[in-house]
């Protein structure tokens, strides 16, 4: 009978060991699943960031300026191109007219306020080599309004924009309306 008792003890011992090993295995699986979920979250964040960065790079390359001020001696002229013999795409893009400059020049030429869609259409026709989207133009126009470089006018649900005369924007004579602040 001693053999049967030893066998029972061995079965109990191994059964207990297997239970402990199974519990450890389950805990390790749970830990790895949690790490996988964390990594999936990080991957989704990185994918989103990648998308945002790619969009911003494309917007930058399409002519949206980043904290760029036009040069003081380039008031009415908006052809900043390099001489024909200049080399390097990066250098050419550096001197490409900014969308802000194009929009300011267009608004200055208009006798009446115009919508963002009208501005985008006119600039697209005038500059077929550039991709000019209405949403980007609207954002740029709102930026000009925020910097008091353009005026926003609402008529019902429609929004129109007008340029401000850089010389007369601060004066009271013939200012043509209220300030664009706020």
Tab-separated table of N, CA and C in Angstrom:
chain	number	residue	atom	x	y	z
A	1	UNK	N	0.779	-1.182	0.000
A	1	UNK	CA	0.000	0.000	0.000
A	1	UNK	C	0.829	1.259	0.000
A	2	UNK	N	2.032	1.090	0.347
A	2	UNK	CA	2.931	2.225	0.373
A	2	UNK	C	3.120	2.781	-1.023
A	3	UNK	N	3.069	1.930	-2.029
A	3	UNK	CA	3.226	2.371	-3.402
A	3	UNK	C	2.054	3.212	-3.858
A	4	UNK	N	0.829	2.873	-3.406
A	4	UNK	CA	-0.348	3.628	-3.786
A	4	UNK	C	-0.353	4.986	-3.117
A	5	UNK	N	0.134	5.042	-1.867
A	5	UNK	CA	0.178	6.309	-1.152
A	5	UNK	C	1.223	7.229	-1.784
A	6	UNK	N	2.340	6.705	-2.201
A	6	UNK	CA	3.388	7.489	-2.850
A	6	UNK	C	2.872	8.011	-4.175
A	7	UNK	N	2.135	7.205	-4.901
A	7	UNK	CA	1.580	7.638	-6.174
A	7	UNK	C	0.578	8.763	-5.944
A	8	UNK	N	-0.243	8.646	-4.946
A	8	UNK	CA	-1.233	9.675	-4.629
A	8	UNK	C	-0.526	10.975	-4.238
A	9	UNK	N	0.534	10.850	-3.450
A	9	UNK	CA	1.292	12.045	-3.067
A	9	UNK	C	1.937	12.706	-4.284
A	10	UNK	N	2.481	11.896	-5.177
A	10	UNK	CA	3.091	12.427	-6.405
A	10	UNK	C	2.046	13.120	-7.264
A	11	UNK	N	0.882	12.512	-7.410
A	11	UNK	CA	-0.193	13.110	-8.218
A	11	UNK	C	-0.617	14.424	-7.590
A	12	UNK	N	-0.769	14.450	-6.284
A	12	UNK	CA	-1.156	15.668	-5.592
A	12	UNK	C	-0.082	16.741	-5.760
A	13	UNK	N	1.193	16.338	-5.594
A	13	UNK	CA	2.300	17.278	-5.746
A	13	UNK	C	2.331	17.856	-7.171
A	14	UNK	N	2.281	16.963	-8.174
A	14	UNK	CA	2.336	17.436	-9.561
A	14	UNK	C	1.082	18.234	-9.937
A	15	UNK	N	-0.056	17.831	-9.436
A	15	UNK	CA	-1.296	18.560	-9.696
A	15	UNK	C	-1.194	19.974	-9.134
A	16	UNK	N	-0.652	20.082	-7.927
A	16	UNK	CA	-0.467	21.392	-7.306
A	16	UNK	C	0.532	22.228	-8.115
A	17	UNK	N	1.605	21.588	-8.564
A	17	UNK	CA	2.621	22.279	-9.364
A	17	UNK	C	2.019	22.759	-10.697
A	18	UNK	N	1.219	21.869	-11.333
A	18	UNK	CA	0.585	22.254	-12.600
A	18	UNK	C	-0.383	23.425	-12.405
A	19	UNK	N	-1.114	23.415	-11.302
A	19	UNK	CA	-2.041	24.505	-11.010
A	19	UNK	C	-1.285	25.815	-10.848
A	20	UNK	N	-0.153	25.745	-10.128
A	20	UNK	CA	0.672	26.943	-9.941
A	20	UNK	C	1.220	27.422	-11.286
A	21	UNK	N	1.711	26.497	-12.093
A	21	UNK	CA	2.251	26.852	-13.413
A	21	UNK	C	1.166	27.433	-14.334
A	22	UNK	N	-0.040	26.826	-14.267
A	22	UNK	CA	-1.150	27.342	-15.073
A	22	UNK	C	-1.519	28.772	-14.647
A	23	UNK	N	-1.542	29.012	-13.340
A	23	UNK	CA	-1.863	30.349	-12.833
A	23	UNK	C	-0.822	31.364	-13.292
A	24	UNK	N	0.477	30.979	-13.173
A	24	UNK	CA	1.550	31.866	-13.642
A	24	UNK	C	1.427	32.125	-15.145
A	25	UNK	N	1.106	31.078	-15.899
A	25	UNK	CA	0.949	31.204	-17.347
A	25	UNK	C	-0.194	32.158	-17.682
A	26	UNK	N	-1.318	32.028	-16.977
A	26	UNK	CA	-2.471	32.900	-17.195
A	26	UNK	C	-2.125	34.344	-16.856
A	27	UNK	N	-1.400	34.545	-15.749
A	27	UNK	CA	-0.985	35.886	-15.363
A	27	UNK	C	-0.050	36.496	-16.412
A	28	UNK	N	0.867	35.683	-16.924
A	28	UNK	CA	1.795	36.165	-17.955
A	28	UNK	C	1.037	36.528	-19.240
A	29	UNK	N	0.043	35.711	-19.600
A	29	UNK	CA	-0.778	36.028	-20.773
A	29	UNK	C	-1.515	37.349	-20.573
A	30	UNK	N	-2.092	37.543	-19.382
A	30	UNK	CA	-2.804	38.789	-19.084
A	30	UNK	C	-1.855	39.979	-19.167
A	31	UNK	N	-0.654	39.802	-18.628
A	31	UNK	CA	0.349	40.871	-18.668
A	31	UNK	C	0.711	41.216	-20.122
A	32	UNK	N	0.917	40.194	-20.925
A	32	UNK	CA	1.280	40.425	-22.330
A	32	UNK	C	0.110	41.052	-23.093
A	33	UNK	N	-1.125	40.610	-22.816
A	33	UNK	CA	-2.299	41.227	-23.455
A	33	UNK	C	-2.377	42.721	-23.105
A	34	UNK	N	-2.117	43.055	-21.838
A	34	UNK	CA	-2.143	44.457	-21.422
A	34	UNK	C	-1.052	45.249	-22.154
A	35	UNK	N	0.139	44.649	-22.283
A	35	UNK	CA	1.220	45.314	-23.015
A	35	UNK	C	0.854	45.506	-24.481
A	36	UNK	N	0.208	44.489	-25.065
A	36	UNK	CA	-0.223	44.590	-26.468
A	36	UNK	C	-1.242	45.713	-26.625
A	37	UNK	N	-2.199	45.807	-25.699
A	37	UNK	CA	-3.188	46.886	-25.763
A	37	UNK	C	-2.518	48.245	-25.638
A	38	UNK	N	-1.532	48.343	-24.728
A	38	UNK	CA	-0.797	49.596	-24.574
A	38	UNK	C	-0.037	49.926	-25.866
A	39	UNK	N	0.593	48.913	-26.451
A	39	UNK	CA	1.333	49.134	-27.701
A	39	UNK	C	0.382	49.503	-28.843
A	40	UNK	N	-0.801	48.895	-28.876
A	40	UNK	CA	-1.787	49.254	-29.904
A	40	UNK	C	-2.191	50.722	-29.752
A	41	UNK	N	-2.404	51.141	-28.506
A	41	UNK	CA	-2.743	52.544	-28.254
A	41	UNK	C	-1.625	53.470	-28.697
A	42	UNK	N	-0.397	53.106	-28.363
A	42	UNK	CA	0.747	53.921	-28.789
A	42	UNK	C	0.854	53.955	-30.311
A	43	UNK	N	0.613	52.785	-30.955
A	43	UNK	CA	0.670	52.723	-32.412
A	43	UNK	C	-0.401	53.620	-33.029
A	44	UNK	N	-1.618	53.584	-32.485
A	44	UNK	CA	-2.683	54.443	-33.003
A	44	UNK	C	-2.321	55.911	-32.828
A	45	UNK	N	-1.738	56.264	-31.694
A	45	UNK	CA	-1.313	57.650	-31.457
A	45	UNK	C	-0.249	58.051	-32.468
A	46	UNK	N	0.723	57.169	-32.683
A	46	UNK	CA	1.785	57.472	-33.652
A	46	UNK	C	1.228	57.585	-35.067
A	47	UNK	N	0.285	56.724	-35.420
A	47	UNK	CA	-0.326	56.802	-36.752
A	47	UNK	C	-1.082	58.113	-36.913
A	48	UNK	N	-1.803	58.534	-35.865
A	48	UNK	CA	-2.523	59.800	-35.923
A	48	UNK	C	-1.537	60.958	-36.057
A	49	UNK	N	-0.478	60.928	-35.227
A	49	UNK	CA	0.542	61.982	-35.300
A	49	UNK	C	1.184	62.025	-36.687
A	50	UNK	N	1.424	60.864	-37.252
A	50	UNK	CA	2.014	60.791	-38.597
A	50	UNK	C	1.101	61.466	-39.607
A	51	UNK	N	-0.182	61.180	-39.511
A	51	UNK	CA	-1.158	61.779	-40.420
A	51	UNK	C	-1.184	63.298	-40.276
A	52	UNK	N	-1.197	63.775	-39.025
A	52	UNK	CA	-1.211	65.216	-38.777
A	52	UNK	C	0.057	65.867	-39.315
A	53	UNK	N	1.206	65.248	-39.043
A	53	UNK	CA	2.480	65.807	-39.511
A	53	UNK	C	2.558	65.825	-41.031
A	54	UNK	N	2.074	64.765	-41.675
A	54	UNK	CA	2.088	64.723	-43.138
A	54	UNK	C	1.178	65.812	-43.710
A	55	UNK	N	0.023	66.014	-43.101
A	55	UNK	CA	-0.885	67.065	-43.540
A	55	UNK	C	-0.248	68.439	-43.376
A	56	UNK	N	0.407	68.655	-42.235
A	56	UNK	CA	1.052	69.942	-41.988
A	56	UNK	C	2.197	70.173	-42.981
A	57	UNK	N	2.980	69.110	-43.255
A	57	UNK	CA	4.074	69.251	-44.217
A	57	UNK	C	3.517	69.601	-45.606
A	58	UNK	N	2.450	68.920	-46.009
A	58	UNK	CA	1.845	69.207	-47.309
A	58	UNK	C	1.308	70.632	-47.362
A	59	UNK	N	0.704	71.076	-46.267
A	59	UNK	CA	0.190	72.447	-46.225
A	59	UNK	C	1.348	73.438	-46.326
A	60	UNK	N	2.420	73.159	-45.625
A	60	UNK	CA	3.589	74.038	-45.664
A	60	UNK	C	4.161	74.096	-47.072
A	61	UNK	N	4.267	72.928	-47.715
A	61	UNK	CA	4.829	72.879	-49.061
A	61	UNK	C	3.909	73.518	-50.092
A	62	UNK	N	2.613	73.610	-49.784
A	62	UNK	CA	1.693	74.219	-50.740
A	62	UNK	C	1.639	75.728	-50.592
A	63	UNK	N	2.404	76.289	-49.651
A	63	UNK	CA	2.518	77.739	-49.574
A	63	UNK	C	1.928	78.395	-48.352
A	64	UNK	N	1.466	77.645	-47.382
A	64	UNK	CA	0.942	78.266	-46.169
A	64	UNK	C	2.135	78.710	-45.336
A	65	UNK	N	2.215	79.982	-45.010
A	65	UNK	CA	3.376	80.454	-44.260
A	65	UNK	C	3.287	80.088	-42.784
A	66	UNK	N	4.447	79.923	-42.169
A	66	UNK	CA	4.514	79.700	-40.733
A	66	UNK	C	5.209	80.890	-40.118
A	67	UNK	N	4.469	81.745	-39.445
A	67	UNK	CA	5.025	82.921	-38.787
A	67	UNK	C	5.941	83.698	-39.722
A	68	UNK	N	5.511	83.857	-40.940
A	68	UNK	CA	6.325	84.523	-41.936
A	68	UNK	C	5.796	85.923	-42.164
A	69	UNK	N	6.666	86.909	-42.156
A	69	UNK	CA	6.277	88.276	-42.443
A	69	UNK	C	6.806	88.649	-43.815
A	70	UNK	N	5.996	89.287	-44.648
A	70	UNK	CA	6.497	89.682	-45.952
A	70	UNK	C	7.597	90.722	-45.784
A	71	UNK	N	8.537	90.708	-46.706
A	71	UNK	CA	9.631	91.667	-46.611
A	71	UNK	C	9.110	93.071	-46.874
A	72	UNK	N	9.637	94.073	-46.184
A	72	UNK	CA	9.104	95.421	-46.290
A	72	UNK	C	9.240	96.020	-47.687
A	73	UNK	N	10.203	95.570	-48.459
A	73	UNK	CA	10.378	96.142	-49.788
A	73	UNK	C	9.612	95.354	-50.852
A	74	UNK	N	8.703	94.465	-50.436
A	74	UNK	CA	7.930	93.672	-51.385
A	74	UNK	C	6.452	94.020	-51.286
A	75	UNK	N	6.134	95.308	-51.176
A	75	UNK	CA	4.748	95.734	-50.956
A	75	UNK	C	3.803	95.262	-52.045
A	76	UNK	N	3.973	95.729	-53.258
A	76	UNK	CA	3.039	95.415	-54.324
A	76	UNK	C	3.531	94.270	-55.201
A	77	UNK	N	4.798	93.985	-55.173
A	77	UNK	CA	5.359	92.937	-56.004
A	77	UNK	C	5.222	91.611	-55.284
A	78	UNK	N	4.657	90.615	-55.958
A	78	UNK	CA	4.593	89.317	-55.329
A	78	UNK	C	5.153	88.242	-56.243
A	79	UNK	N	6.207	88.569	-56.992
A	79	UNK	CA	6.940	87.583	-57.751
A	79	UNK	C	8.337	87.495	-57.156
A	80	UNK	N	8.527	86.534	-56.250
A	80	UNK	CA	9.798	86.399	-55.562
A	80	UNK	C	10.674	85.331	-56.206
A	81	UNK	N	10.397	84.938	-57.426
A	81	UNK	CA	11.113	83.846	-58.072
A	81	UNK	C	12.598	84.108	-58.223
A	82	UNK	N	13.343	83.018	-58.280
A	82	UNK	CA	14.773	83.093	-58.488
A	82	UNK	C	15.071	83.293	-59.968
A	83	UNK	N	16.274	83.733	-60.293
A	83	UNK	CA	16.657	83.804	-61.694
A	83	UNK	C	16.545	82.427	-62.344
A	84	UNK	N	16.425	82.420	-63.678
A	84	UNK	CA	16.194	81.181	-64.406
A	84	UNK	C	17.289	80.160	-64.143
A	85	UNK	N	18.520	80.572	-63.983
A	85	UNK	CA	19.625	79.645	-63.801
A	85	UNK	C	19.765	79.105	-62.394
A	86	UNK	N	18.946	79.523	-61.445
A	86	UNK	CA	19.093	79.075	-60.061
A	86	UNK	C	18.771	77.596	-59.954
A	87	UNK	N	19.468	76.925	-59.058
A	87	UNK	CA	19.234	75.482	-58.933
A	87	UNK	C	18.741	75.148	-57.536
A	88	UNK	N	18.102	73.996	-57.425
A	88	UNK	CA	17.650	73.496	-56.128
A	88	UNK	C	16.194	73.809	-55.869
A	89	UNK	N	15.404	72.758	-55.708
A	89	UNK	CA	13.978	72.927	-55.447
A	89	UNK	C	13.754	73.665	-54.139
A	90	UNK	N	14.533	73.346	-53.116
A	90	UNK	CA	14.350	73.992	-51.814
A	90	UNK	C	14.554	75.496	-51.919
A	91	UNK	N	15.523	75.924	-52.693
A	91	UNK	CA	15.756	77.356	-52.841
A	91	UNK	C	14.588	78.008	-53.580
A	92	UNK	N	14.036	77.327	-54.571
A	92	UNK	CA	12.906	77.896	-55.299
A	92	UNK	C	11.697	78.016	-54.386
A	93	UNK	N	11.449	77.020	-53.582
A	93	UNK	CA	10.304	77.072	-52.670
A	93	UNK	C	10.491	78.171	-51.634
A	94	UNK	N	11.717	78.413	-51.259
A	94	UNK	CA	11.996	79.443	-50.259
A	94	UNK	C	11.528	80.800	-50.764
A	95	UNK	N	11.624	81.040	-52.061
A	95	UNK	CA	11.249	82.329	-52.617
A	95	UNK	C	9.865	82.318	-53.241
A	96	UNK	N	9.131	81.241	-53.102
A	96	UNK	CA	7.784	81.152	-53.646
A	96	UNK	C	6.871	82.081	-52.858
A	97	UNK	N	6.004	82.758	-53.547
A	97	UNK	CA	5.073	83.679	-52.903
A	97	UNK	C	4.203	82.916	-51.916
A	98	UNK	N	4.051	83.457	-50.733
A	98	UNK	CA	3.223	82.786	-49.734
A	98	UNK	C	1.751	82.973	-50.073
A	99	UNK	N	0.956	82.064	-49.576
A	99	UNK	CA	-0.481	82.162	-49.783
A	99	UNK	C	-1.020	83.438	-49.136
A	100	UNK	N	-0.464	83.798	-47.996
A	100	UNK	CA	-0.884	85.036	-47.323
A	100	UNK	C	-0.664	86.233	-48.240
A	101	UNK	N	0.506	86.295	-48.873
A	101	UNK	CA	0.801	87.419	-49.768
A	101	UNK	C	-0.144	87.425	-50.961
A	102	UNK	N	-0.430	86.250	-51.503
A	102	UNK	CA	-1.360	86.172	-52.639
A	102	UNK	C	-2.761	86.635	-52.242
A	103	UNK	N	-3.211	86.198	-51.071
A	103	UNK	CA	-4.552	86.576	-50.612
A	103	UNK	C	-4.620	88.069	-50.323
A	104	UNK	N	-3.603	88.607	-49.660
A	104	UNK	CA	-3.588	90.049	-49.386
A	104	UNK	C	-3.641	90.845	-50.692
A	105	UNK	N	-2.842	90.439	-51.667
A	105	UNK	CA	-2.808	91.149	-52.943
A	105	UNK	C	-4.172	91.052	-53.640
A	106	UNK	N	-4.776	89.867	-53.596
A	106	UNK	CA	-6.074	89.688	-54.242
A	106	UNK	C	-7.135	90.561	-53.572
A	107	UNK	N	-7.181	90.550	-52.240
A	107	UNK	CA	-8.174	91.361	-51.521
A	107	UNK	C	-7.972	92.848	-51.789
A	108	UNK	N	-6.721	93.261	-51.905
A	108	UNK	CA	-6.428	94.677	-52.158
A	108	UNK	C	-6.946	95.113	-53.523
A	109	UNK	N	-7.005	94.195	-54.470
A	109	UNK	CA	-7.471	94.517	-55.820
A	109	UNK	C	-8.992	94.556	-55.934
A	110	UNK	N	-9.696	93.981	-54.961
A	110	UNK	CA	-11.149	93.842	-55.049
A	110	UNK	C	-11.859	95.089	-54.528
A	111	UNK	N	-12.880	95.495	-55.254
A	111	UNK	CA	-13.674	96.650	-54.846
A	111	UNK	C	-14.712	96.249	-53.797
A	112	UNK	N	-15.132	94.985	-53.825
A	112	UNK	CA	-16.162	94.512	-52.905
A	112	UNK	C	-15.660	93.278	-52.160
A	113	UNK	N	-16.230	93.029	-50.985
A	113	UNK	CA	-15.838	91.829	-50.237
A	113	UNK	C	-16.147	90.561	-51.036
A	114	UNK	N	-15.390	89.488	-50.768
A	114	UNK	CA	-15.616	88.232	-51.484
A	114	UNK	C	-15.500	87.062	-50.508
A	115	UNK	N	-16.075	85.946	-50.897
A	115	UNK	CA	-16.067	84.758	-50.042
A	115	UNK	C	-14.734	84.024	-50.180
A	116	UNK	N	-14.486	83.107	-49.250
A	116	UNK	CA	-13.273	82.298	-49.302
A	116	UNK	C	-13.255	81.459	-50.572
A	117	UNK	N	-14.411	80.970	-50.990
A	117	UNK	CA	-14.483	80.170	-52.210
A	117	UNK	C	-14.111	81.003	-53.435
A	118	UNK	N	-14.577	82.242	-53.468
A	118	UNK	CA	-14.234	83.129	-54.589
A	118	UNK	C	-12.737	83.412	-54.623
A	119	UNK	N	-12.149	83.637	-53.458
A	119	UNK	CA	-10.710	83.887	-53.388
A	119	UNK	C	-9.948	82.655	-53.864
A	120	UNK	N	-10.352	81.480	-53.378
A	120	UNK	CA	-9.672	80.236	-53.753
A	120	UNK	C	-9.778	79.987	-55.253
A	121	UNK	N	-10.949	80.202	-55.816
A	121	UNK	CA	-11.136	79.998	-57.255
A	121	UNK	C	-10.274	80.957	-58.066
A	122	UNK	N	-10.284	82.226	-57.697
A	122	UNK	CA	-9.501	83.226	-58.428
A	122	UNK	C	-8.006	82.921	-58.334
A	123	UNK	N	-7.526	82.556	-57.149
A	123	UNK	CA	-6.101	82.258	-56.994
A	123	UNK	C	-5.712	80.974	-57.717
A	124	UNK	N	-6.601	79.982	-57.725
A	124	UNK	CA	-6.327	78.738	-58.455
A	124	UNK	C	-6.206	79.001	-59.944
A	125	UNK	N	-7.073	79.880	-60.471
A	125	UNK	CA	-7.011	80.221	-61.891
A	125	UNK	C	-5.762	81.046	-62.204
A	126	UNK	N	-5.391	81.940	-61.300
A	126	UNK	CA	-4.225	82.785	-61.519
A	126	UNK	C	-2.912	82.027	-61.314
A	127	UNK	N	-2.948	80.969	-60.505
A	127	UNK	CA	-1.736	80.203	-60.192
A	127	UNK	C	-2.014	78.714	-60.384
A	128	UNK	N	-2.143	78.253	-61.631
A	128	UNK	CA	-2.492	76.852	-61.872
A	128	UNK	C	-1.417	75.863	-61.406
A	129	UNK	N	-0.206	76.354	-61.150
A	129	UNK	CA	0.870	75.480	-60.690
A	129	UNK	C	0.756	75.151	-59.202
A	130	UNK	N	-0.164	75.794	-58.502
A	130	UNK	CA	-0.332	75.587	-57.064
A	130	UNK	C	-1.660	74.921	-56.764
A	131	UNK	N	-1.662	74.135	-55.711
A	131	UNK	CA	-2.909	73.540	-55.219
A	131	UNK	C	-3.432	74.469	-54.128
A	132	UNK	N	-4.563	75.099	-54.403
A	132	UNK	CA	-5.135	76.061	-53.459
A	132	UNK	C	-6.526	75.567	-53.092
A	133	UNK	N	-6.670	75.171	-51.820
A	133	UNK	CA	-7.939	74.623	-51.339
A	133	UNK	C	-8.728	75.690	-50.594
A	134	UNK	N	-10.024	75.648	-50.733
A	134	UNK	CA	-10.902	76.630	-50.099
A	134	UNK	C	-10.747	76.620	-48.586
A	135	UNK	N	-10.629	75.440	-47.990
A	135	UNK	CA	-10.498	75.372	-46.532
A	135	UNK	C	-9.214	76.046	-46.057
A	136	UNK	N	-8.145	75.884	-46.824
A	136	UNK	CA	-6.868	76.514	-46.460
A	136	UNK	C	-6.975	78.029	-46.618
A	137	UNK	N	-7.641	78.455	-47.692
A	137	UNK	CA	-7.838	79.896	-47.913
A	137	UNK	C	-8.677	80.484	-46.784
A	138	UNK	N	-9.741	79.787	-46.393
A	138	UNK	CA	-10.603	80.281	-45.308
A	138	UNK	C	-9.802	80.400	-44.009
A	139	UNK	N	-8.990	79.398	-43.702
A	139	UNK	CA	-8.159	79.445	-42.490
A	139	UNK	C	-7.177	80.600	-42.557
A	140	UNK	N	-6.584	80.808	-43.722
A	140	UNK	CA	-5.631	81.904	-43.896
A	140	UNK	C	-6.342	83.247	-43.767
A	141	UNK	N	-7.529	83.360	-44.339
A	141	UNK	CA	-8.311	84.596	-44.214
A	141	UNK	C	-8.642	84.875	-42.751
A	142	UNK	N	-9.025	83.844	-42.011
A	142	UNK	CA	-9.332	84.030	-40.590
A	142	UNK	C	-8.080	84.465	-39.837
A	143	UNK	N	-6.930	83.954	-40.229
A	143	UNK	CA	-5.674	84.391	-39.621
A	143	UNK	C	-5.399	85.855	-39.905
A	144	UNK	N	-5.703	86.297	-41.131
A	144	UNK	CA	-5.532	87.707	-41.486
A	144	UNK	C	-6.490	88.586	-40.686
A	145	UNK	N	-7.709	88.094	-40.484
A	145	UNK	CA	-8.681	88.840	-39.676
A	145	UNK	C	-8.166	88.953	-38.240
A	146	UNK	N	-7.630	87.857	-37.718
A	146	UNK	CA	-7.121	87.858	-36.346
A	146	UNK	C	-5.957	88.829	-36.180
A	147	UNK	N	-5.181	89.028	-37.243
A	147	UNK	CA	-4.049	89.960	-37.185
A	147	UNK	C	-4.429	91.347	-37.688
A	148	UNK	N	-5.716	91.582	-37.844
A	148	UNK	CA	-6.240	92.874	-38.321
A	148	UNK	C	-5.663	93.262	-39.675
A	149	UNK	N	-5.459	92.260	-40.530
A	149	UNK	CA	-4.982	92.516	-41.887
A	149	UNK	C	-6.101	92.355	-42.906
A	150	UNK	N	-7.252	91.889	-42.454
A	150	UNK	CA	-8.424	91.745	-43.318
A	150	UNK	C	-9.655	91.919	-42.438
A	151	UNK	N	-10.781	92.095	-43.101
A	151	UNK	CA	-12.038	92.326	-42.385
A	151	UNK	C	-13.019	91.227	-42.745
A	152	UNK	N	-13.744	90.698	-41.751
A	152	UNK	CA	-14.768	89.685	-41.956
A	152	UNK	C	-16.120	90.376	-41.919
A	153	UNK	N	-16.942	90.100	-42.920
A	153	UNK	CA	-18.290	90.672	-42.991
A	153	UNK	C	-19.281	89.530	-43.127
A	154	UNK	N	-20.323	89.526	-42.283
A	154	UNK	CA	-21.332	88.470	-42.341
A	154	UNK	C	-22.609	89.028	-42.932
A	155	UNK	N	-23.177	88.247	-43.844
A	155	UNK	CA	-24.485	88.577	-44.420
A	155	UNK	C	-25.317	87.308	-44.322
A	156	UNK	N	-26.180	87.250	-43.315
A	156	UNK	CA	-26.941	86.026	-43.070
A	156	UNK	C	-25.983	84.932	-42.621
A	157	UNK	N	-25.998	83.823	-43.354
A	157	UNK	CA	-25.097	82.719	-43.039
A	157	UNK	C	-23.811	82.792	-43.855
A	158	UNK	N	-23.701	83.754	-44.735
A	158	UNK	CA	-22.519	83.882	-45.587
A	158	UNK	C	-21.478	84.776	-44.943
A	159	UNK	N	-20.214	84.441	-45.178
A	159	UNK	CA	-19.105	85.225	-44.648
A	159	UNK	C	-18.289	85.735	-45.829
A	160	UNK	N	-17.995	87.024	-45.806
A	160	UNK	CA	-17.198	87.645	-46.856
A	160	UNK	C	-15.996	88.323	-46.217
A	161	UNK	N	-14.947	88.490	-47.014
A	161	UNK	CA	-13.719	89.092	-46.513
A	161	UNK	C	-13.321	90.256	-47.406
A	162	UNK	N	-12.742	91.257	-46.777
A	162	UNK	CA	-12.255	92.421	-47.504
A	162	UNK	C	-10.886	92.769	-46.948
A	163	UNK	N	-10.036	93.267	-47.821
A	163	UNK	CA	-8.720	93.700	-47.377
A	163	UNK	C	-8.820	95.030	-46.666
A	164	UNK	N	-7.861	95.283	-45.811
A	164	UNK	CA	-7.786	96.572	-45.137
A	164	UNK	C	-6.650	97.350	-45.757
A	165	UNK	N	-6.886	98.622	-45.996
A	165	UNK	CA	-5.849	99.489	-46.550
A	165	UNK	C	-4.748	99.615	-45.504
A	166	UNK	N	-3.510	99.137	-45.806
A	166	UNK	CA	-2.464	99.179	-44.791
A	166	UNK	C	-2.158	100.592	-44.304
A	167	UNK	N	-2.342	101.607	-45.148
A	167	UNK	CA	-2.079	102.976	-44.731
A	167	UNK	C	-3.249	103.559	-43.954
A	168	UNK	N	-4.478	103.138	-44.302
A	168	UNK	CA	-5.662	103.729	-43.683
A	168	UNK	C	-6.277	102.853	-42.611
A	169	UNK	N	-5.666	101.686	-42.303
A	169	UNK	CA	-6.259	100.772	-41.331
A	169	UNK	C	-6.299	101.370	-39.937
A	170	UNK	N	-5.328	102.226	-39.591
A	170	UNK	CA	-5.301	102.798	-38.255
A	170	UNK	C	-5.915	104.185	-38.195
A	171	UNK	N	-6.239	104.758	-39.346
A	171	UNK	CA	-6.786	106.113	-39.337
A	171	UNK	C	-8.299	106.068	-39.320
A	172	UNK	N	-8.919	107.193	-38.930
A	172	UNK	CA	-10.375	107.253	-38.838
A	172	UNK	C	-11.013	107.773	-40.109
A	173	UNK	N	-10.259	108.373	-40.992
A	173	UNK	CA	-10.859	108.943	-42.178
A	173	UNK	C	-11.041	107.862	-43.241
A	174	UNK	N	-12.307	107.615	-43.595
A	174	UNK	CA	-12.623	106.639	-44.644
A	174	UNK	C	-12.195	105.237	-44.275
A	175	UNK	N	-12.184	104.888	-43.010
A	175	UNK	CA	-11.752	103.556	-42.589
A	175	UNK	C	-12.671	102.474	-43.101
A	176	UNK	N	-13.903	102.807	-43.427
A	176	UNK	CA	-14.806	101.852	-44.069
A	176	UNK	C	-15.330	100.797	-43.130
A	177	UNK	N	-15.501	101.077	-41.865
A	177	UNK	CA	-16.109	100.081	-40.993
A	177	UNK	C	-15.408	99.992	-39.660
A	178	UNK	N	-15.853	98.970	-38.919
A	178	UNK	CA	-15.317	98.817	-37.586
A	178	UNK	C	-14.095	97.931	-37.597
A	179	UNK	N	-13.403	97.923	-36.492
A	179	UNK	CA	-12.176	97.153	-36.353
A	179	UNK	C	-12.483	95.654	-36.415
A	180	UNK	N	-11.525	94.856	-36.872
A	180	UNK	CA	-11.716	93.426	-36.987
A	180	UNK	C	-11.241	92.703	-35.736
A	181	UNK	N	-10.985	93.414	-34.656
A	181	UNK	CA	-10.528	92.745	-33.436
A	181	UNK	C	-11.670	91.998	-32.789
A	182	UNK	N	-11.271	90.947	-32.022
A	182	UNK	CA	-12.234	90.226	-31.209
A	182	UNK	C	-12.924	89.233	-32.004
